[in-house]
mmCIF file of C-alpha atoms in Angstrom:
data_model
loop_
_atom_site.group_PDB
_atom_site.id
_atom_site.type_symbol
_atom_site.label_atom_id
_atom_site.label_comp_id
_atom_site.label_asym_id
_atom_site.label_seq_id
_atom_site.Cartn_x
_atom_site.Cartn_y
_atom_site.Cartn_z
ATOM 1 C CA MET A 734 0.000 0.000 0.000
ATOM 2 C CA ILE A 735 1.294 3.434 -0.988
ATOM 3 C CA THR A 736 -0.588 6.485 0.267
ATOM 4 C CA THR A 737 -0.271 10.190 0.911
ATOM 5 C CA ALA A 738 -2.957 10.038 3.611
ATOM 6 C CA ALA A 739 -1.522 9.798 7.129
ATOM 7 C CA PRO A 740 -4.748 8.309 8.639
ATOM 8 C CA ASP A 741 -4.740 5.455 6.103
ATOM 9 C CA PHE A 742 -1.100 4.745 6.847
ATOM 10 C CA ALA A 743 -1.602 4.915 10.639
ATOM 11 C CA ALA A 744 -4.451 2.400 10.415
ATOM 12 C CA HIS A 745 -1.884 -0.297 9.575
ATOM 13 C CA PHE A 746 -0.160 0.124 12.953
ATOM 14 C CA PRO A 747 -2.637 -0.117 15.840
ATOM 15 C CA THR A 748 0.214 -0.820 18.279
ATOM 16 C CA GLY A 749 2.930 1.328 16.702
ATOM 17 C CA GLY A 750 6.233 -0.101 15.517
ATOM 18 C CA ARG A 751 9.462 1.270 14.145
ATOM 19 C CA LEU A 752 9.251 3.306 10.969
ATOM 20 C CA ALA A 753 11.996 4.335 8.564
ATOM 21 C CA GLY A 754 12.187 7.602 6.694
ATOM 22 C CA LEU A 755 13.803 7.838 3.275
ATOM 23 C CA ASP A 756 15.142 10.906 1.501
ATOM 24 C CA VAL A 757 15.536 9.581 -2.042
ATOM 25 C CA GLY A 758 18.009 11.486 -4.185
ATOM 26 C CA THR A 759 19.617 10.779 -7.528
ATOM 27 C CA LYS A 760 22.977 9.862 -5.948
ATOM 28 C CA THR A 761 22.079 8.825 -2.396
ATOM 29 C CA ILE A 762 19.254 7.602 -0.181
ATOM 30 C CA GLY A 763 19.181 9.089 3.299
ATOM 31 C CA VAL A 764 17.772 6.740 5.928
ATOM 32 C CA ALA A 765 16.371 7.567 9.356
ATOM 33 C CA THR A 766 14.489 5.492 11.909
ATOM 34 C CA CYS A 767 12.124 6.198 14.794
ATOM 35 C CA ASP A 768 11.310 4.494 18.038
ATOM 36 C CA VAL A 769 8.323 2.145 18.366
ATOM 37 C CA ASN A 770 6.206 4.846 20.029
ATOM 38 C CA TRP A 771 6.780 7.345 17.199
ATOM 39 C CA SER A 772 8.315 9.951 19.484
ATOM 40 C CA PHE A 773 11.594 10.847 17.811
ATOM 41 C CA ALA A 774 13.385 10.273 14.517
ATOM 42 C CA THR A 775 17.107 9.625 14.334
ATOM 43 C CA PRO A 776 19.382 9.842 11.279
ATOM 44 C CA ASP A 777 20.762 6.402 10.471
ATOM 45 C CA LYS A 778 22.834 6.121 7.322
ATOM 46 C CA THR A 779 23.263 7.277 3.769
ATOM 47 C CA ILE A 780 23.170 4.698 0.998
ATOM 48 C CA VAL A 781 25.156 5.559 -2.117
ATOM 49 C CA ARG A 782 22.915 4.691 -5.041
ATOM 50 C CA LYS A 783 23.957 2.122 -7.584
ATOM 51 C CA LYS A 784 21.590 -0.020 -9.603
ATOM 52 C CA PHE A 785 18.148 -0.460 -8.077
ATOM 53 C CA ALA A 786 18.703 -4.146 -7.234
ATOM 54 C CA ALA A 787 21.775 -3.237 -5.164
ATOM 55 C CA ASP A 788 19.949 -0.313 -3.538
ATOM 56 C CA LEU A 789 17.041 -2.596 -2.626
ATOM 57 C CA ALA A 790 19.363 -5.219 -1.137
ATOM 58 C CA THR A 791 21.146 -2.627 1.013
ATOM 59 C CA LEU A 792 17.862 -1.058 2.069
ATOM 60 C CA THR A 793 16.391 -4.477 2.908
ATOM 61 C CA ALA A 794 19.339 -5.227 5.207
ATOM 62 C CA VAL A 795 19.039 -1.860 6.970
ATOM 63 C CA LEU A 796 15.281 -2.239 7.468
ATOM 64 C CA ALA A 797 15.609 -5.803 8.753
ATOM 65 C CA ALA A 798 18.293 -4.767 11.242
ATOM 66 C CA HIS A 799 15.891 -2.222 12.766
ATOM 67 C CA ASN A 800 12.678 -4.318 12.548
ATOM 68 C CA ILE A 801 10.972 -1.658 10.419
ATOM 69 C CA VAL A 802 7.210 -2.065 9.897
ATOM 70 C CA GLY A 803 6.540 0.896 7.557
ATOM 71 C CA LEU A 804 8.258 3.497 5.391
ATOM 72 C CA VAL A 805 7.878 7.251 5.096
ATOM 73 C CA VAL A 806 9.315 8.411 1.782
ATOM 74 C CA GLY A 807 9.945 12.104 1.178
ATOM 75 C CA LEU A 808 7.953 13.383 -1.805
ATOM 76 C CA PRO A 809 9.679 16.336 -3.520
ATOM 77 C CA LEU A 810 6.712 18.447 -4.624
ATOM 78 C CA ASN A 811 7.062 21.805 -6.347
ATOM 79 C CA MET A 812 6.517 24.837 -4.128
ATOM 80 C CA ASP A 813 2.957 25.156 -5.458
ATOM 81 C CA GLY A 814 2.251 21.520 -4.508
ATOM 82 C CA SER A 815 2.339 20.188 -8.046
ATOM 83 C CA ASP A 816 4.379 17.236 -9.257
ATOM 84 C CA SER A 817 7.776 17.594 -10.865
ATOM 85 C CA PRO A 818 9.956 15.079 -12.726
ATOM 86 C CA ARG A 819 11.666 14.371 -9.364
ATOM 87 C CA THR A 820 8.253 13.697 -7.803
ATOM 88 C CA GLN A 821 7.446 11.174 -10.513
ATOM 89 C CA SER A 822 10.833 9.503 -10.023
ATOM 90 C CA THR A 823 10.214 9.219 -6.276
ATOM 91 C CA ARG A 824 6.753 7.750 -6.835
ATOM 92 C CA ALA A 825 8.291 5.157 -9.178
ATOM 93 C CA PHE A 826 10.965 4.375 -6.569
ATOM 94 C CA ALA A 827 8.233 3.825 -3.958
ATOM 95 C CA ARG A 828 6.329 1.499 -6.314
ATOM 96 C CA ASN A 829 9.538 -0.458 -6.880
ATOM 97 C CA LEU A 830 9.808 -1.065 -3.121
ATOM 98 C CA ALA A 831 6.869 -3.505 -3.381
ATOM 99 C CA PRO A 832 9.115 -6.549 -2.653
ATOM 100 C CA LEU A 833 9.584 -5.161 0.872
ATOM 101 C CA ALA A 834 5.836 -5.680 1.508
ATOM 102 C CA LEU A 835 5.710 -2.627 3.806
ATOM 103 C CA PRO A 836 3.107 0.155 3.891
ATOM 104 C CA ILE A 837 4.527 3.375 2.430
ATOM 105 C CA LEU A 838 3.530 6.940 3.261
ATOM 106 C CA LEU A 839 4.614 9.565 0.733
ATOM 107 C CA TRP A 840 5.300 12.685 2.802
ATOM 108 C CA ASP A 841 5.748 16.244 1.520
ATOM 109 C CA GLU A 842 9.423 17.049 1.863
ATOM 110 C CA ARG A 843 9.472 20.657 0.686
ATOM 111 C CA TRP A 844 12.073 22.598 2.685
ATOM 112 C CA SER A 845 13.511 19.505 4.411
ATOM 113 C CA THR A 846 17.036 19.756 3.024
ATOM 114 C CA ALA A 847 17.119 23.538 3.429
ATOM 115 C CA ALA A 848 15.934 23.288 7.045
ATOM 116 C CA VAL A 849 18.511 20.630 7.868
ATOM 117 C CA GLU A 850 21.267 22.595 6.129
ATOM 118 C CA ARG A 851 20.431 25.670 8.227
ATOM 119 C CA ALA A 852 20.428 23.591 11.425
ATOM 120 C CA LEU A 853 23.792 22.033 10.615
ATOM 121 C CA ILE A 854 25.282 25.439 9.812
ATOM 122 C CA ALA A 855 23.879 26.830 13.068
ATOM 123 C CA ALA A 856 25.535 23.910 14.882
ATOM 124 C CA ASP A 857 28.830 24.929 13.234
ATOM 125 C CA VAL A 858 29.203 21.631 11.370
ATOM 126 C CA SER A 859 31.932 21.864 8.740
ATOM 127 C CA ARG A 860 31.012 21.781 5.043
ATOM 128 C CA ALA A 861 32.599 18.325 4.612
ATOM 129 C CA LYS A 862 30.723 16.841 7.562
ATOM 130 C CA ARG A 863 27.472 18.482 6.387
ATOM 131 C CA ALA A 864 27.857 16.725 3.038
ATOM 132 C CA ASP A 865 28.177 13.378 4.830
ATOM 133 C CA ARG A 866 25.198 13.956 7.132
ATOM 134 C CA ILE A 867 22.708 16.002 5.096
ATOM 135 C CA ASP A 868 20.801 13.102 3.487
ATOM 136 C CA SER A 869 20.208 11.039 6.632
ATOM 137 C CA ALA A 870 19.405 14.219 8.578
ATOM 138 C CA ALA A 871 16.881 15.224 5.899
ATOM 139 C CA ALA A 872 15.354 11.731 6.165
ATOM 140 C CA ALA A 873 15.040 12.258 9.934
ATOM 141 C CA PHE A 874 13.403 15.663 9.353
ATOM 142 C CA ILE A 875 10.887 14.067 6.954
ATOM 143 C CA LEU A 876 10.208 11.173 9.316
ATOM 144 C CA GLN A 877 9.793 13.464 12.328
ATOM 145 C CA GLY A 878 7.202 15.534 10.489
ATOM 146 C CA ALA A 879 5.290 12.396 9.575
ATOM 147 C CA ILE A 880 5.388 10.804 13.042
ATOM 148 C CA ASP A 881 4.298 14.106 14.613
ATOM 149 C CA ALA A 882 1.264 14.099 12.327
ATOM 150 C CA LEU A 883 0.642 10.376 12.840
ATOM 151 C CA SER A 884 0.754 10.639 16.626
ATOM 152 C CA ARG A 885 -1.952 13.341 16.476
ATOM 153 C CA GLN A 886 -4.284 10.908 14.649
#
């Protein structure tokens, strides 16, 4: 199941469970996880993209290691809320995750990378370290927004 509706997604988890957030880029996939009570999201790792089969295998191992029960995938909408070529690519990526057999919530990620970049700069993180951390931190930002909305359901 792939949805953009938080209530539909939340209905799959009456007792909670760990979720993973994904920030899908052209070169990397940022991964974040949350606790079983959906209180806080934590950056996990950044997967360097290769061919999809390799990406799926790496992602499967990461998700299994954390006992993930659902995915929140950042959806890069245009500022006016319309789809872009990147949005279509992300939707296709989400559809290709079907072998994982996990519910997927597509979550608006506008401003996520910019917000994380500002936070890392404010924390005086060097440019090189920001480059290493930006994708997983953006995934955590996306996931935190989703779990905040889900916990209000």
